[in-house]
CSV table of C-alpha atoms in Angstrom, one decimal:
chain,number,residue,atom,x,y,z
A,1,MET,CA,-38.4,-0.5,-7.0
A,2,ARG,CA,-37.8,-0.2,-3.2
A,3,ARG,CA,-34.3,-0.7,-1.9
A,4,ASN,CA,-32.9,-2.8,1.1
A,5,LEU,CA,-30.2,-1.5,3.1
A,6,THR,CA,-28.2,-3.5,5.8
A,7,ALA,CA,-25.3,-2.5,7.9
A,8,SER,CA,-22.9,-4.8,9.9
A,9,HIS,CA,-19.8,-4.6,11.8
A,10,GLU,CA,-16.5,-6.6,10.8
A,11,SER,CA,-13.0,-6.8,12.6
A,12,TRP,CA,-9.9,-7.4,10.5
A,13,PRO,CA,-6.8,-8.3,12.3
A,14,LEU,CA,-3.7,-6.2,11.5
A,15,ALA,CA,-0.4,-8.4,10.5
A,16,LYS,CA,1.4,-6.6,13.5
A,17,PRO,CA,0.7,-3.8,15.9
A,18,PHE,CA,0.6,-0.4,14.7
A,19,ARG,CA,1.4,2.6,16.8
A,20,ILE,CA,0.8,6.2,16.3
A,21,SER,CA,0.9,9.1,18.9
A,22,ARG,CA,-2.6,8.4,20.2
A,23,GLY,CA,-2.3,4.6,20.8
A,24,VAL,CA,-1.7,1.2,19.3
A,25,LYS,CA,-4.0,-0.6,16.8
A,26,VAL,CA,-4.2,-4.3,16.5
A,27,VAL,CA,-7.4,-4.8,14.6
A,28,ALA,CA,-9.3,-2.9,12.1
A,29,ASP,CA,-13.1,-2.4,13.2
A,30,VAL,CA,-15.0,-1.4,10.2
A,31,VAL,CA,-18.7,-1.0,9.4
A,32,VAL,CA,-20.0,-2.2,6.0
A,33,VAL,CA,-23.2,-1.0,4.3
A,34,GLU,CA,-24.9,-3.0,1.6
A,35,ILE,CA,-27.8,-1.5,-0.5
A,36,ARG,CA,-29.9,-3.8,-2.8
A,37,GLU,CA,-32.1,-2.7,-5.6
A,38,GLY,CA,-33.5,-5.4,-7.8
A,39,ALA,CA,-30.7,-7.4,-9.1
A,40,ALA,CA,-28.1,-4.5,-8.4
A,41,ARG,CA,-26.4,-4.1,-5.1
A,42,GLY,CA,-23.7,-1.8,-3.8
A,43,TRP,CA,-21.7,-1.7,-0.7
A,44,GLY,CA,-19.3,0.8,1.1
A,45,GLU,CA,-17.2,0.5,4.2
A,46,ALA,CA,-16.2,3.1,6.8
A,47,VAL,CA,-14.1,3.2,10.0
A,48,PRO,CA,-15.6,4.7,13.2
A,49,TYR,CA,-12.9,6.8,14.7
A,50,ALA,CA,-12.7,7.6,18.3
A,51,ARG,CA,-10.9,10.8,17.7
A,52,TYR,CA,-14.0,12.1,16.2
A,53,GLY,CA,-16.2,10.7,18.9
A,54,GLU,CA,-17.5,7.8,16.9
A,55,THR,CA,-17.9,4.2,18.0
A,56,VAL,CA,-19.1,1.2,16.0
A,57,ALA,CA,-22.4,1.5,17.9
A,58,SER,CA,-22.8,5.2,17.1
A,59,VAL,CA,-22.1,4.7,13.5
A,60,LEU,CA,-24.6,1.8,13.0
A,61,ALA,CA,-27.4,3.9,15.0
A,62,ALA,CA,-26.6,6.9,12.7
A,63,ILE,CA,-27.0,4.5,9.6
A,64,ALA,CA,-30.2,2.9,11.1
A,65,GLY,CA,-31.6,6.6,11.4
A,66,VAL,CA,-31.6,7.1,7.8
A,67,THR,CA,-32.1,3.6,6.5
A,68,ALA,CA,-36.0,4.0,5.7
A,69,ASP,CA,-35.2,7.2,3.7
A,70,ILE,CA,-32.4,5.4,1.7
A,71,GLU,CA,-34.7,2.4,1.1
A,72,HIS,CA,-37.2,5.0,-0.3
A,73,GLY,CA,-34.8,6.2,-2.8
A,74,MET,CA,-32.8,9.1,-1.1
A,75,SER,CA,-30.1,10.3,-3.5
A,76,ARG,CA,-26.5,11.0,-2.7
A,77,SER,CA,-27.0,14.8,-2.9
A,78,GLU,CA,-29.9,14.6,-0.6
A,79,LEU,CA,-27.8,12.3,1.7
A,80,GLN,CA,-25.3,15.3,2.1
A,81,GLN,CA,-28.0,17.5,3.3
A,82,VAL,CA,-29.5,15.0,5.9
A,83,MET,CA,-26.4,13.5,7.5
A,84,PRO,CA,-23.3,15.1,8.8
A,85,PRO,CA,-19.9,14.3,7.5
A,86,GLY,CA,-18.2,11.4,9.1
A,87,ALA,CA,-17.9,7.5,9.0
A,88,ALA,CA,-21.9,6.7,8.8
A,89,ARG,CA,-22.4,8.7,5.8
A,90,ASN,CA,-19.2,7.5,4.1
A,91,ALA,CA,-20.5,4.0,4.0
A,92,ILE,CA,-23.7,5.0,2.7
A,93,ASP,CA,-22.5,7.4,0.0
A,94,CYS,CA,-20.1,4.9,-1.2
A,95,ALA,CA,-22.5,2.1,-1.2
A,96,LEU,CA,-24.9,4.4,-3.4
A,97,TRP,CA,-22.0,5.1,-5.7
A,98,ASP,CA,-21.4,1.2,-6.2
A,99,LEU,CA,-25.2,0.7,-6.4
A,100,GLU,CA,-25.4,3.4,-9.2
A,101,ALA,CA,-22.8,1.7,-11.1
A,102,GLY,CA,-24.6,-1.6,-10.9
A,103,LEU,CA,-27.9,-0.1,-11.8
A,104,SER,CA,-26.5,1.8,-15.0
A,105,GLY,CA,-24.0,-0.9,-16.1
A,106,THR,CA,-21.4,1.9,-15.9
A,107,SER,CA,-18.3,2.0,-13.8
A,108,VAL,CA,-17.6,4.7,-11.4
A,109,THR,CA,-14.3,5.4,-13.3
A,110,ARG,CA,-16.3,5.8,-16.6
A,111,SER,CA,-18.9,7.9,-15.1
A,112,LEU,CA,-16.3,10.2,-13.8
A,113,GLY,CA,-15.1,10.5,-17.5
A,114,LEU,CA,-11.7,9.0,-16.8
A,115,GLY,CA,-9.7,5.8,-17.7
A,116,PRO,CA,-8.4,3.2,-15.5
A,117,VAL,CA,-6.6,4.4,-12.3
A,118,PRO,CA,-2.7,4.3,-12.9
A,119,PRO,CA,-0.2,2.7,-10.5
A,120,LEU,CA,0.3,5.1,-7.9
A,121,ASN,CA,3.6,6.0,-5.8
A,122,GLY,CA,1.9,5.2,-2.6
A,123,ALA,CA,3.3,5.8,0.7
A,124,LEU,CA,4.0,3.1,3.1
A,125,THR,CA,3.8,3.7,6.9
A,126,ILE,CA,6.3,3.2,9.6
A,127,GLY,CA,4.6,3.0,13.0
A,128,ILE,CA,6.0,4.6,16.1
A,129,ASP,CA,8.7,2.4,17.5
A,130,THR,CA,12.4,2.7,18.8
A,131,PRO,CA,14.9,4.3,16.3
A,132,ASP,CA,16.7,1.0,15.7
A,133,ALA,CA,13.1,-0.7,15.1
A,134,MET,CA,12.1,2.0,12.7
A,135,HIS,CA,15.6,1.9,10.8
A,136,GLN,CA,14.9,-1.8,10.5
A,137,ALA,CA,11.3,-1.3,9.2
A,138,ALA,CA,12.6,1.2,6.5
A,139,LEU,CA,15.2,-1.2,5.4
A,140,ALA,CA,12.7,-3.8,4.8
A,141,LEU,CA,10.8,-1.2,2.7
A,142,ASP,CA,13.9,-0.2,0.6
A,143,SER,CA,11.9,-0.3,-2.7
A,144,ALA,CA,9.1,2.1,-1.5
A,145,PRO,CA,9.3,5.4,-3.2
A,146,VAL,CA,7.6,7.2,-0.4
A,147,LEU,CA,7.5,6.7,3.4
A,148,LYS,CA,5.3,7.9,6.0
A,149,ILE,CA,6.8,8.2,9.6
A,150,LYS,CA,4.6,8.3,12.4
A,151,VAL,CA,6.3,10.2,15.2
A,152,ASP,CA,5.3,11.5,18.7
A,153,ALA,CA,7.2,14.0,20.8
A,154,ASP,CA,9.6,11.7,22.4
A,155,ALA,CA,12.4,10.9,20.0
A,156,PRO,CA,11.4,12.3,16.6
A,157,GLU,CA,14.9,13.6,15.8
A,158,ALA,CA,16.4,9.9,16.3
A,159,GLN,CA,13.6,8.3,14.5
A,160,LEU,CA,13.9,10.5,11.4
A,161,ARG,CA,17.5,10.1,11.0
A,162,ALA,CA,17.2,6.3,11.5
A,163,VAL,CA,14.6,6.0,8.7
A,164,ARG,CA,16.6,8.2,6.4
A,165,ALA,CA,19.8,6.2,7.0
A,166,ALA,CA,17.8,3.2,5.9
A,167,ALA,CA,16.1,4.7,3.1
A,168,PRO,CA,18.4,7.4,1.5
A,169,HIS,CA,16.1,7.8,-1.8
A,170,ALA,CA,12.5,7.6,-0.5
A,171,ARG,CA,10.4,10.8,-0.2
A,172,LEU,CA,9.5,11.2,3.3
A,173,ILE,CA,6.4,12.2,5.1
A,174,VAL,CA,6.3,12.9,8.9
A,175,ASP,CA,3.0,12.5,10.6
A,176,ALA,CA,2.8,13.6,14.4
A,177,ASN,CA,-1.1,13.0,14.7
A,178,GLU,CA,-1.5,16.3,16.5
A,179,GLY,CA,1.4,15.2,19.1
A,180,TRP,CA,3.8,18.1,18.7
A,181,SER,CA,3.5,22.0,20.0
A,182,ILE,CA,4.6,24.9,18.2
A,183,ASP,CA,7.8,24.9,20.0
A,184,LEU,CA,9.0,21.2,18.9
A,185,LEU,CA,7.9,22.1,15.2
A,186,GLU,CA,10.1,24.9,15.4
A,187,ARG,CA,12.9,22.9,16.8
A,188,MET,CA,12.4,20.1,14.2
A,189,GLN,CA,12.9,22.4,11.2
A,190,SER,CA,16.6,21.7,11.0
A,191,VAL,CA,16.3,18.0,11.5
A,192,MET,CA,13.5,17.8,8.8
A,193,ILE,CA,15.7,19.8,6.4
A,194,GLU,CA,18.7,17.5,7.3
A,195,THR,CA,16.6,14.4,6.5
A,196,ARG,CA,14.8,16.0,3.4
A,197,VAL,CA,11.3,15.7,4.8
A,198,ASP,CA,8.9,16.6,1.8
A,199,LEU,CA,5.7,17.1,3.9
A,200,VAL,CA,5.0,17.3,7.6
A,201,GLU,CA,1.4,16.2,8.4
A,202,GLN,CA,-0.7,17.7,11.3
A,203,PRO,CA,2.2,18.5,13.6
A,204,LEU,CA,-0.2,20.4,16.1
A,205,PRO,CA,-3.5,19.5,17.9
A,206,ALA,CA,-6.4,21.0,15.6
A,207,ASP,CA,-7.5,23.4,18.4
A,208,ASP,CA,-4.0,25.0,18.0
A,209,ASP,CA,-4.2,26.0,14.3
A,210,GLY,CA,-3.8,29.4,15.3
A,211,ASP,CA,-0.3,28.7,16.5
A,212,LEU,CA,0.6,28.5,12.8
A,213,ASP,CA,-0.3,31.9,12.0
A,214,GLY,CA,2.9,33.6,10.7
A,215,PHE,CA,5.1,30.3,11.0
A,216,ALA,CA,7.3,30.0,7.9
A,217,SER,CA,7.7,26.1,7.6
A,218,ALA,CA,10.6,24.7,5.6
A,219,GLN,CA,8.3,22.1,4.5
A,220,PRO,CA,4.7,22.2,3.5
A,221,ILE,CA,2.4,21.4,6.5
A,222,CYS,CA,-0.5,19.2,5.6
A,223,ALA,CA,-3.8,19.4,7.5
A,224,ASP,CA,-5.4,16.2,8.4
A,225,GLU,CA,-7.5,16.3,11.7
A,226,SER,CA,-7.9,20.1,10.8
A,227,CYS,CA,-9.5,19.4,7.4
A,228,HIS,CA,-12.7,17.5,7.0
A,229,VAL,CA,-14.9,19.2,4.3
A,230,THR,CA,-14.8,21.9,1.9
A,231,ALA,CA,-16.0,24.6,4.2
A,232,ASP,CA,-12.9,24.0,6.5
A,233,LEU,CA,-10.6,25.5,3.8
A,234,SER,CA,-11.2,29.1,4.4
A,235,ARG,CA,-9.6,28.9,7.9
A,236,LEU,CA,-6.8,26.8,6.9
A,237,ALA,CA,-5.5,29.4,4.4
A,238,GLY,CA,-2.0,30.8,5.5
A,239,ARG,CA,-1.6,27.9,7.9
A,240,TYR,CA,-1.4,25.1,5.8
A,241,GLY,CA,0.0,24.3,2.5
A,242,ALA,CA,-1.8,21.2,1.8
A,243,VAL,CA,-5.0,19.0,3.1
A,244,ASN,CA,-5.4,15.1,3.6
A,245,ILE,CA,-8.6,14.1,2.0
A,246,LYS,CA,-10.2,11.1,3.8
A,247,LEU,CA,-13.4,9.7,2.8
A,248,ASP,CA,-14.2,8.8,6.6
A,249,LYS,CA,-13.9,12.5,7.5
A,250,THR,CA,-15.7,13.9,4.3
A,251,GLY,CA,-18.5,11.5,4.7
A,252,GLY,CA,-17.9,9.7,1.3
A,253,LEU,CA,-16.7,10.2,-2.1
A,254,THR,CA,-19.2,12.8,-3.1
A,255,GLU,CA,-17.9,15.5,-0.7
A,256,ALA,CA,-14.3,14.1,-1.2
A,257,LEU,CA,-14.4,15.0,-4.9
A,258,ALA,CA,-15.8,18.5,-4.2
A,259,LEU,CA,-13.1,19.1,-1.5
A,260,LEU,CA,-10.5,18.1,-3.9
A,261,ARG,CA,-12.0,20.5,-6.6
A,262,ALA,CA,-12.1,23.4,-4.1
A,263,ALA,CA,-8.6,22.6,-2.5
A,264,ARG,CA,-7.0,22.9,-5.9
A,265,ALA,CA,-8.9,26.1,-6.9
A,266,ALA,CA,-7.7,27.6,-3.5
A,267,GLY,CA,-4.0,26.7,-4.0
A,268,PHE,CA,-3.7,23.7,-1.5
A,269,GLY,CA,-1.6,20.7,-2.1
A,270,VAL,CA,-3.5,17.3,-1.9
A,271,MET,CA,-2.9,14.0,-0.1
A,272,SER,CA,-5.3,11.1,-0.3
A,273,GLY,CA,-5.3,9.2,2.8
A,274,CYS,CA,-7.2,6.7,4.8
A,275,MET,CA,-7.9,5.0,8.1
A,276,VAL,CA,-6.7,1.4,8.5
A,277,CYS,CA,-9.4,-0.6,6.6
A,278,THR,CA,-9.9,-3.0,4.0
A,279,SER,CA,-9.8,-2.4,0.2
A,280,LEU,CA,-13.2,-1.8,0.1
A,281,GLY,CA,-12.8,1.3,2.1
A,282,VAL,CA,-9.9,2.6,-0.1
A,283,ALA,CA,-11.4,1.7,-3.4
A,284,PRO,CA,-13.4,4.9,-3.9
A,285,ALA,CA,-10.6,7.0,-2.6
A,286,PHE,CA,-8.3,5.9,-5.5
A,287,HIS,CA,-10.6,8.4,-7.6
A,288,VAL,CA,-9.2,11.1,-5.4
A,289,ALA,CA,-5.6,9.8,-5.2
A,290,ARG,CA,-5.2,9.8,-9.0
A,291,HIS,CA,-5.2,13.5,-8.7
A,292,ALA,CA,-3.2,13.9,-5.4
A,293,ASP,CA,0.5,15.1,-4.7
A,294,PHE,CA,0.8,12.5,-2.1
A,295,VAL,CA,-1.0,9.1,-1.7
A,296,ASP,CA,-1.3,7.4,1.6
A,297,LEU,CA,-3.8,4.6,0.9
A,298,ASP,CA,-1.7,1.7,2.4
A,299,GLY,CA,-4.5,0.7,5.3
A,300,PRO,CA,-5.3,-2.6,3.6
A,301,ILE,CA,-1.4,-3.3,3.2
A,302,LEU,CA,-1.2,-3.6,7.1
A,303,LEU,CA,-3.8,-6.1,7.3
A,304,ARG,CA,-3.2,-9.8,8.0
A,305,ARG,CA,-5.5,-10.5,5.1
A,306,ASP,CA,-7.5,-8.4,2.8
A,307,ARG,CA,-10.7,-8.9,0.7
A,308,PRO,CA,-10.4,-10.6,-2.9
A,309,GLY,CA,-9.3,-8.2,-5.4
A,310,GLY,CA,-7.9,-5.7,-2.8
A,311,ALA,CA,-5.4,-3.1,-3.6
A,312,ARG,CA,-1.7,-4.5,-4.0
A,313,LEU,CA,1.8,-3.3,-4.1
A,314,GLU,CA,3.9,-4.1,-7.3
A,315,SER,CA,7.4,-3.1,-8.2
A,316,GLY,CA,7.2,-0.3,-5.5
A,317,LYS,CA,3.7,1.0,-6.9
A,318,LEU,CA,0.2,0.8,-5.2
A,319,LEU,CA,-2.2,-0.6,-7.7
A,320,ALA,CA,-6.1,0.1,-7.2
A,321,PRO,CA,-8.5,-2.5,-6.0
A,322,ALA,CA,-10.3,-4.6,-8.8
A,323,GLU,CA,-13.5,-3.1,-10.2
A,324,THR,CA,-15.2,-6.4,-9.3
A,325,LEU,CA,-14.7,-5.3,-5.5
A,326,TRP,CA,-16.2,-1.9,-6.0
A,327,GLY,CA,-17.5,0.6,-8.5
A,328,GLY,CA,-17.4,-1.6,-11.6
A,329,GLY,CA,-21.1,-1.7,-12.7
A,330,GLY,CA,-21.4,-5.4,-12.3
A,331,PRO,CA,-22.8,-7.6,-9.6
A,332,GLY,CA,-19.4,-7.3,-7.1
A,333,THR,CA,-17.9,-9.8,-5.0
A,334,PHE,CA,-19.4,-9.6,-1.5
A,335,VAL,CA,-17.0,-11.5,0.9
């Protein structure tokens, strides 16, 4: 039976502006792919990311370029060969996972041989602001077991100390989003030891990875912008201790699971991350997150409103979206 694929752009306002070292976000622009086959339908969501040269228009165009192939039955494994990793492939790949669950009547969780995703210690993110404002933000998240602190090169010492004073017991992840130099990373070592930072994420621009050769960091360094797919791992060895697996970088759950297996085999720690998106975008990522050392899937929590059945916080734990939203093997809820 022939499939039908549609793709569309949606905008989801954030609850408040969210600032990282590259700028401020006030809305999450996502691309949604829906694939129907008979009575079954699957959907997936992706975030076009300017850092990787993506726009909503370019992602929609890339999806249009393979629509006929998908409608004529292209498989997920074939998709990996004809499309590069990125947001466009992610939306299609995740829609195909959801469609396969609907056609088989078997949830993605069960097809992976696993039980329900357990509650996770998910990081809650504090965007860049003044130290006082970040202190207040951390106070408001006093029950969070893990905080992720966005910083730039302007006042990271004061920002870290302000957050640690407000959250004395939380595990801390520091994310510079490529905003530091190797000299600043070295100067920040003592401050990160003082504030008991567990992980520092992508401190240097990806093009400067070579500066990490021979650098002995007191904290594990996690590759984000420097790690997209399994093939990247070989050049990260000796420079990074962990990798951040995001479906919009890997181009979907298929490659994300392959990267997870390869990263573990190579001795890397694993973070499961996301862009700012709805719970449709993070639902597949929970199948990586359940195996990760650090979980950073709070993108939907930053929105003014989310899709029905979305991820939620409960007693400091991050709960996976309902399988009625994605991957449950049923008709799904399209809102």
